[in-house]
Amino acid sequence: MAIVRVDDLRTQVVNEILDRIRTGNVDPHVRFTENSVSAMLGVSRTPAREALALLAQRGILQQNKRGFTLPRPTLEQLAQLTAVRQQLEPFAMRLVVSNLDQKARLDLAATIRMEATLHADDDSYISAHARIRDTILDATGNEILNDTIRQFDNFVMLVRVSTLKQPNWRAQSVAGQLAKADLIERGDPAEVEAFQRQMIEVTRQAFEVFLGEAELIESEAAVEVSDKTA
């Protein structure tokens, strides 16, 4: 009888928190603590504490005095991240189209269209967007490339989830996914590679707008507090 390996409790907690963040099932501005994770997942404080520490070590969460939150990149970090994404993700799209035969491309395109259209009008698109990215990356056949791209995904989870909650940016993302599906179906590696570069630039613009608005809100809040205490 084969032995089925079961992940330890800490790993299960890590995976559950990560999945809830990626799929938009927790507020992107949530503050995690040992107690909140313990209550949320029905586990003791020890695996909750260990999981939070591990997520912080991986850069997925950042620790402060009152708990753990999702990191918010600076504009400079966003520019650096965009430069890296421009090197990795267009190449990943080229691999997908180059590696798949026509039937596999048609199936992938159909999956993207189904996910994008079915969830286009509400926050369920956040989860659909994560599934689309995973499905596309799995089709590259390059696990090291996929793991590297996903590592950078973790760094911008707060911004990605926050922007996809906004109807205007979500609509742009849906349109981009549908256009990408058409290109995958058509099967021109250079064409889909160039399109992915354009999509990354659109994403950068959305992220910059969000970060700028967040800084403005915080600045106005700080002024209001200062006025009240003056």
Tab-separated table of C-alpha atoms in Angstrom:
chain	number	residue	atom	x	y	z
A	1	MET	CA	0.000	0.000	0.000
A	2	ALA	CA	1.416	3.372	-1.036
A	3	ILE	CA	2.001	5.944	1.688
A	4	VAL	CA	0.203	9.221	1.063
A	5	ARG	CA	2.228	12.167	2.275
A	6	VAL	CA	0.187	14.781	4.115
A	7	ASP	CA	1.515	18.329	4.509
A	8	ASP	CA	2.234	19.377	8.072
A	9	LEU	CA	-0.209	21.794	9.673
A	10	ARG	CA	2.048	24.821	9.235
A	11	THR	CA	2.314	24.172	5.493
A	12	GLN	CA	-1.442	23.763	5.230
A	13	VAL	CA	-1.952	27.104	6.976
A	14	VAL	CA	0.588	28.788	4.682
A	15	ASN	CA	-1.111	27.406	1.573
A	16	GLU	CA	-4.575	28.358	2.788
A	17	ILE	CA	-3.591	31.948	3.592
A	18	LEU	CA	-1.779	32.285	0.279
A	19	ASP	CA	-4.737	30.892	-1.649
A	20	ARG	CA	-7.185	33.227	0.086
A	21	ILE	CA	-5.019	36.233	-0.708
A	22	ARG	CA	-4.472	35.295	-4.360
A	23	THR	CA	-8.161	34.662	-4.956
A	24	GLY	CA	-9.377	37.828	-3.246
A	25	ASN	CA	-11.106	35.995	-0.410
A	26	VAL	CA	-9.573	38.232	2.235
A	27	ASP	CA	-9.441	42.004	2.331
A	28	PRO	CA	-6.125	43.051	0.725
A	29	HIS	CA	-5.611	45.460	3.620
A	30	VAL	CA	-6.209	42.822	6.301
A	31	ARG	CA	-3.863	42.605	9.270
A	32	PHE	CA	-3.036	39.003	10.174
A	33	THR	CA	-2.227	38.016	13.758
A	34	GLU	CA	-1.735	34.681	15.473
A	35	ASN	CA	-5.183	34.986	17.002
A	36	SER	CA	-6.967	35.997	13.792
A	37	VAL	CA	-5.389	33.187	11.756
A	38	SER	CA	-6.096	30.695	14.526
A	39	ALA	CA	-9.761	31.709	14.588
A	40	MET	CA	-10.076	31.933	10.810
A	41	LEU	CA	-8.690	28.451	10.123
A	42	GLY	CA	-9.544	26.654	13.343
A	43	VAL	CA	-5.962	25.833	14.296
A	44	SER	CA	-3.874	26.487	17.379
A	45	ARG	CA	-1.679	29.561	17.679
A	46	THR	CA	1.592	27.660	17.140
A	47	PRO	CA	1.067	26.686	13.466
A	48	ALA	CA	-0.544	30.083	12.892
A	49	ARG	CA	2.525	31.854	14.292
A	50	GLU	CA	4.925	29.624	12.320
A	51	ALA	CA	2.970	30.113	9.094
A	52	LEU	CA	2.961	33.897	9.431
A	53	ALA	CA	6.704	33.909	10.093
A	54	LEU	CA	7.311	31.745	7.027
A	55	LEU	CA	5.153	33.955	4.809
A	56	ALA	CA	7.089	36.990	6.051
A	57	GLN	CA	10.369	35.218	5.345
A	58	ARG	CA	9.227	34.602	1.764
A	59	GLY	CA	8.293	38.258	1.341
A	60	ILE	CA	4.586	37.529	0.944
A	61	LEU	CA	3.742	39.303	4.201
A	62	GLN	CA	5.557	42.012	6.113
A	63	GLN	CA	5.670	42.177	9.896
A	64	ASN	CA	4.997	45.268	11.957
A	65	LYS	CA	4.209	45.937	15.599
A	66	ARG	CA	0.564	44.919	15.351
A	67	GLY	CA	0.758	41.904	13.059
A	68	PHE	CA	1.411	40.989	9.436
A	69	THR	CA	0.170	42.767	6.317
A	70	LEU	CA	0.612	42.472	2.582
A	71	PRO	CA	3.580	44.534	1.369
A	72	ARG	CA	2.833	47.594	-0.719
A	73	PRO	CA	5.615	48.224	-3.236
A	74	THR	CA	6.990	51.694	-3.803
A	75	LEU	CA	6.898	53.262	-7.254
A	76	GLU	CA	10.609	52.530	-7.623
A	77	GLN	CA	10.084	48.883	-6.715
A	78	LEU	CA	7.184	48.730	-9.160
A	79	ALA	CA	9.408	50.048	-11.951
A	80	GLN	CA	12.061	47.458	-11.135
A	81	LEU	CA	9.479	44.696	-10.988
A	82	THR	CA	8.024	45.746	-14.337
A	83	ALA	CA	11.476	45.568	-15.921
A	84	VAL	CA	11.891	42.008	-14.647
A	85	ARG	CA	8.390	40.991	-15.743
A	86	GLN	CA	9.116	42.322	-19.223
A	87	GLN	CA	11.989	39.851	-19.461
A	88	LEU	CA	10.173	36.817	-18.063
A	89	GLU	CA	6.496	36.840	-18.960
A	90	PRO	CA	6.664	37.552	-22.714
A	91	PHE	CA	9.151	34.674	-22.982
A	92	ALA	CA	6.736	32.487	-21.016
A	93	MET	CA	3.951	33.301	-23.475
A	94	ARG	CA	6.245	32.467	-26.394
A	95	LEU	CA	6.965	29.094	-24.791
A	96	VAL	CA	3.268	28.366	-24.369
A	97	VAL	CA	2.427	28.987	-28.012
A	98	SER	CA	5.576	27.233	-29.241
A	99	ASN	CA	5.078	24.134	-27.084
A	100	LEU	CA	1.374	23.478	-27.578
A	101	ASP	CA	-0.167	21.845	-30.608
A	102	GLN	CA	-3.273	23.312	-32.216
A	103	LYS	CA	-5.769	21.341	-30.126
A	104	ALA	CA	-4.015	22.260	-26.880
A	105	ARG	CA	-3.972	25.928	-27.912
A	106	LEU	CA	-7.683	25.813	-28.691
A	107	ASP	CA	-8.404	24.211	-25.320
A	108	LEU	CA	-6.299	26.793	-23.467
A	109	ALA	CA	-7.949	29.671	-25.328
A	110	ALA	CA	-11.392	28.269	-24.514
A	111	THR	CA	-10.496	27.998	-20.823
A	112	ILE	CA	-9.299	31.606	-20.722
A	113	ARG	CA	-12.459	32.850	-22.455
A	114	MET	CA	-14.709	30.880	-20.123
A	115	GLU	CA	-13.012	32.157	-16.963
A	116	ALA	CA	-12.835	35.761	-18.170
A	117	THR	CA	-16.425	36.054	-19.401
A	118	LEU	CA	-18.051	34.088	-16.589
A	119	HIS	CA	-16.492	36.246	-13.861
A	120	ALA	CA	-16.153	39.586	-15.646
A	121	ASP	CA	-18.674	41.523	-13.588
A	122	ASP	CA	-17.698	41.020	-9.951
A	123	ASP	CA	-14.902	40.226	-7.512
A	124	SER	CA	-14.977	36.540	-8.451
A	125	TYR	CA	-12.777	37.636	-11.364
A	126	ILE	CA	-9.861	37.941	-8.937
A	127	SER	CA	-9.945	34.189	-8.391
A	128	ALA	CA	-10.521	33.587	-12.105
A	129	HIS	CA	-7.533	35.787	-12.943
A	130	ALA	CA	-5.323	33.696	-10.647
A	131	ARG	CA	-6.552	30.490	-12.283
A	132	ILE	CA	-5.885	31.887	-15.754
A	133	ARG	CA	-2.325	32.819	-14.824
A	134	ASP	CA	-1.709	29.403	-13.278
A	135	THR	CA	-3.117	27.599	-16.319
A	136	ILE	CA	-0.967	29.618	-18.711
A	137	LEU	CA	2.194	29.182	-16.643
A	138	ASP	CA	1.622	25.440	-16.331
A	139	ALA	CA	1.562	25.281	-20.133
A	140	THR	CA	5.115	26.645	-20.446
A	141	GLY	CA	6.653	23.358	-19.339
A	142	ASN	CA	9.330	25.296	-17.436
A	143	GLU	CA	8.895	24.969	-13.668
A	144	ILE	CA	11.836	27.204	-12.753
A	145	LEU	CA	10.485	30.020	-14.918
A	146	ASN	CA	7.016	29.545	-13.450
A	147	ASP	CA	8.268	29.614	-9.853
A	148	THR	CA	10.230	32.796	-10.547
A	149	ILE	CA	7.223	34.566	-12.053
A	150	ARG	CA	4.997	33.471	-9.176
A	151	GLN	CA	7.530	34.788	-6.679
A	152	PHE	CA	7.091	38.281	-8.117
A	153	ASP	CA	3.314	37.784	-8.204
A	154	ASN	CA	3.409	37.370	-4.432
A	155	PHE	CA	5.101	40.746	-4.025
A	156	VAL	CA	2.269	42.647	-5.754
A	157	MET	CA	-0.719	40.726	-4.413
A	158	LEU	CA	-2.116	43.714	-2.514
A	159	VAL	CA	-1.963	45.934	-5.596
A	160	ARG	CA	-3.268	43.288	-8.005
A	161	VAL	CA	-6.236	42.333	-5.842
A	162	SER	CA	-7.059	45.984	-5.107
A	163	THR	CA	-7.013	47.019	-8.770
A	164	LEU	CA	-9.029	44.012	-9.955
A	165	LYS	CA	-11.742	44.984	-7.470
A	166	GLN	CA	-12.227	48.224	-9.427
A	167	PRO	CA	-14.641	47.816	-12.389
A	168	ASN	CA	-12.647	49.939	-14.839
A	169	TRP	CA	-9.369	48.098	-14.338
A	170	ARG	CA	-11.144	44.749	-14.172
A	171	ALA	CA	-12.792	45.461	-17.538
A	172	GLN	CA	-9.402	46.230	-19.078
A	173	SER	CA	-7.995	43.000	-17.672
A	174	VAL	CA	-10.911	40.960	-19.028
A	175	ALA	CA	-10.503	42.517	-22.471
A	176	GLY	CA	-6.807	41.723	-22.353
A	177	GLN	CA	-7.432	38.089	-21.448
A	178	LEU	CA	-9.897	37.679	-24.313
A	179	ALA	CA	-7.454	39.224	-26.765
A	180	LYS	CA	-4.710	36.964	-25.424
A	181	ALA	CA	-6.941	33.931	-25.953
A	182	ASP	CA	-7.377	34.909	-29.608
A	183	LEU	CA	-3.612	35.207	-30.063
A	184	ILE	CA	-2.929	31.866	-28.371
A	185	GLU	CA	-5.464	30.262	-30.678
A	186	ARG	CA	-3.817	31.869	-33.701
A	187	GLY	CA	-0.464	30.430	-32.648
A	188	ASP	CA	2.105	33.096	-33.568
A	189	PRO	CA	4.804	33.100	-30.820
A	190	ALA	CA	6.157	36.551	-31.715
A	191	GLU	CA	2.682	38.065	-31.762
A	192	VAL	CA	1.652	36.759	-28.352
A	193	GLU	CA	5.040	37.722	-26.903
A	194	ALA	CA	4.616	41.321	-28.081
A	195	PHE	CA	1.072	41.452	-26.725
A	196	GLN	CA	2.207	40.310	-23.294
A	197	ARG	CA	4.653	43.223	-23.198
A	198	GLN	CA	1.743	45.591	-23.835
A	199	MET	CA	-0.333	43.948	-21.094
A	200	ILE	CA	2.473	44.343	-18.570
A	201	GLU	CA	2.660	48.054	-19.375
A	202	VAL	CA	-1.101	48.433	-18.872
A	203	THR	CA	-0.761	46.629	-15.545
A	204	ARG	CA	2.059	48.957	-14.506
A	205	GLN	CA	-0.143	51.970	-15.212
A	206	ALA	CA	-2.983	50.514	-13.129
A	207	PHE	CA	-0.624	49.753	-10.275
A	208	GLU	CA	0.849	53.263	-10.392
A	209	VAL	CA	-2.611	54.831	-10.226
A	210	PHE	CA	-3.528	52.665	-7.238
A	211	LEU	CA	-0.313	53.447	-5.374
A	212	GLY	CA	-0.708	57.156	-6.068
A	213	GLU	CA	-4.294	57.149	-4.815
A	214	ALA	CA	-3.311	55.169	-1.712
A	215	GLU	CA	-0.560	57.656	-0.872
A	216	LEU	CA	-2.964	60.570	-1.353
A	217	ILE	CA	-5.560	59.010	0.957
A	218	GLU	CA	-2.941	58.376	3.634
A	219	SER	CA	-1.602	61.908	3.293
A	220	GLU	CA	-5.084	63.426	3.650
A	221	ALA	CA	-5.796	61.195	6.662
A	222	ALA	CA	-2.548	62.301	8.294
A	223	VAL	CA	-3.451	65.953	7.754
A	224	GLU	CA	-6.905	65.382	9.261
A	225	VAL	CA	-5.426	63.740	12.349
A	226	SER	CA	-2.903	66.560	12.670
A	227	ASP	CA	-5.663	69.184	12.453
A	228	LYS	CA	-7.688	67.457	15.151
A	229	THR	CA	-4.737	67.255	17.525
A	230	ALA	CA	-3.443	70.768	16.883
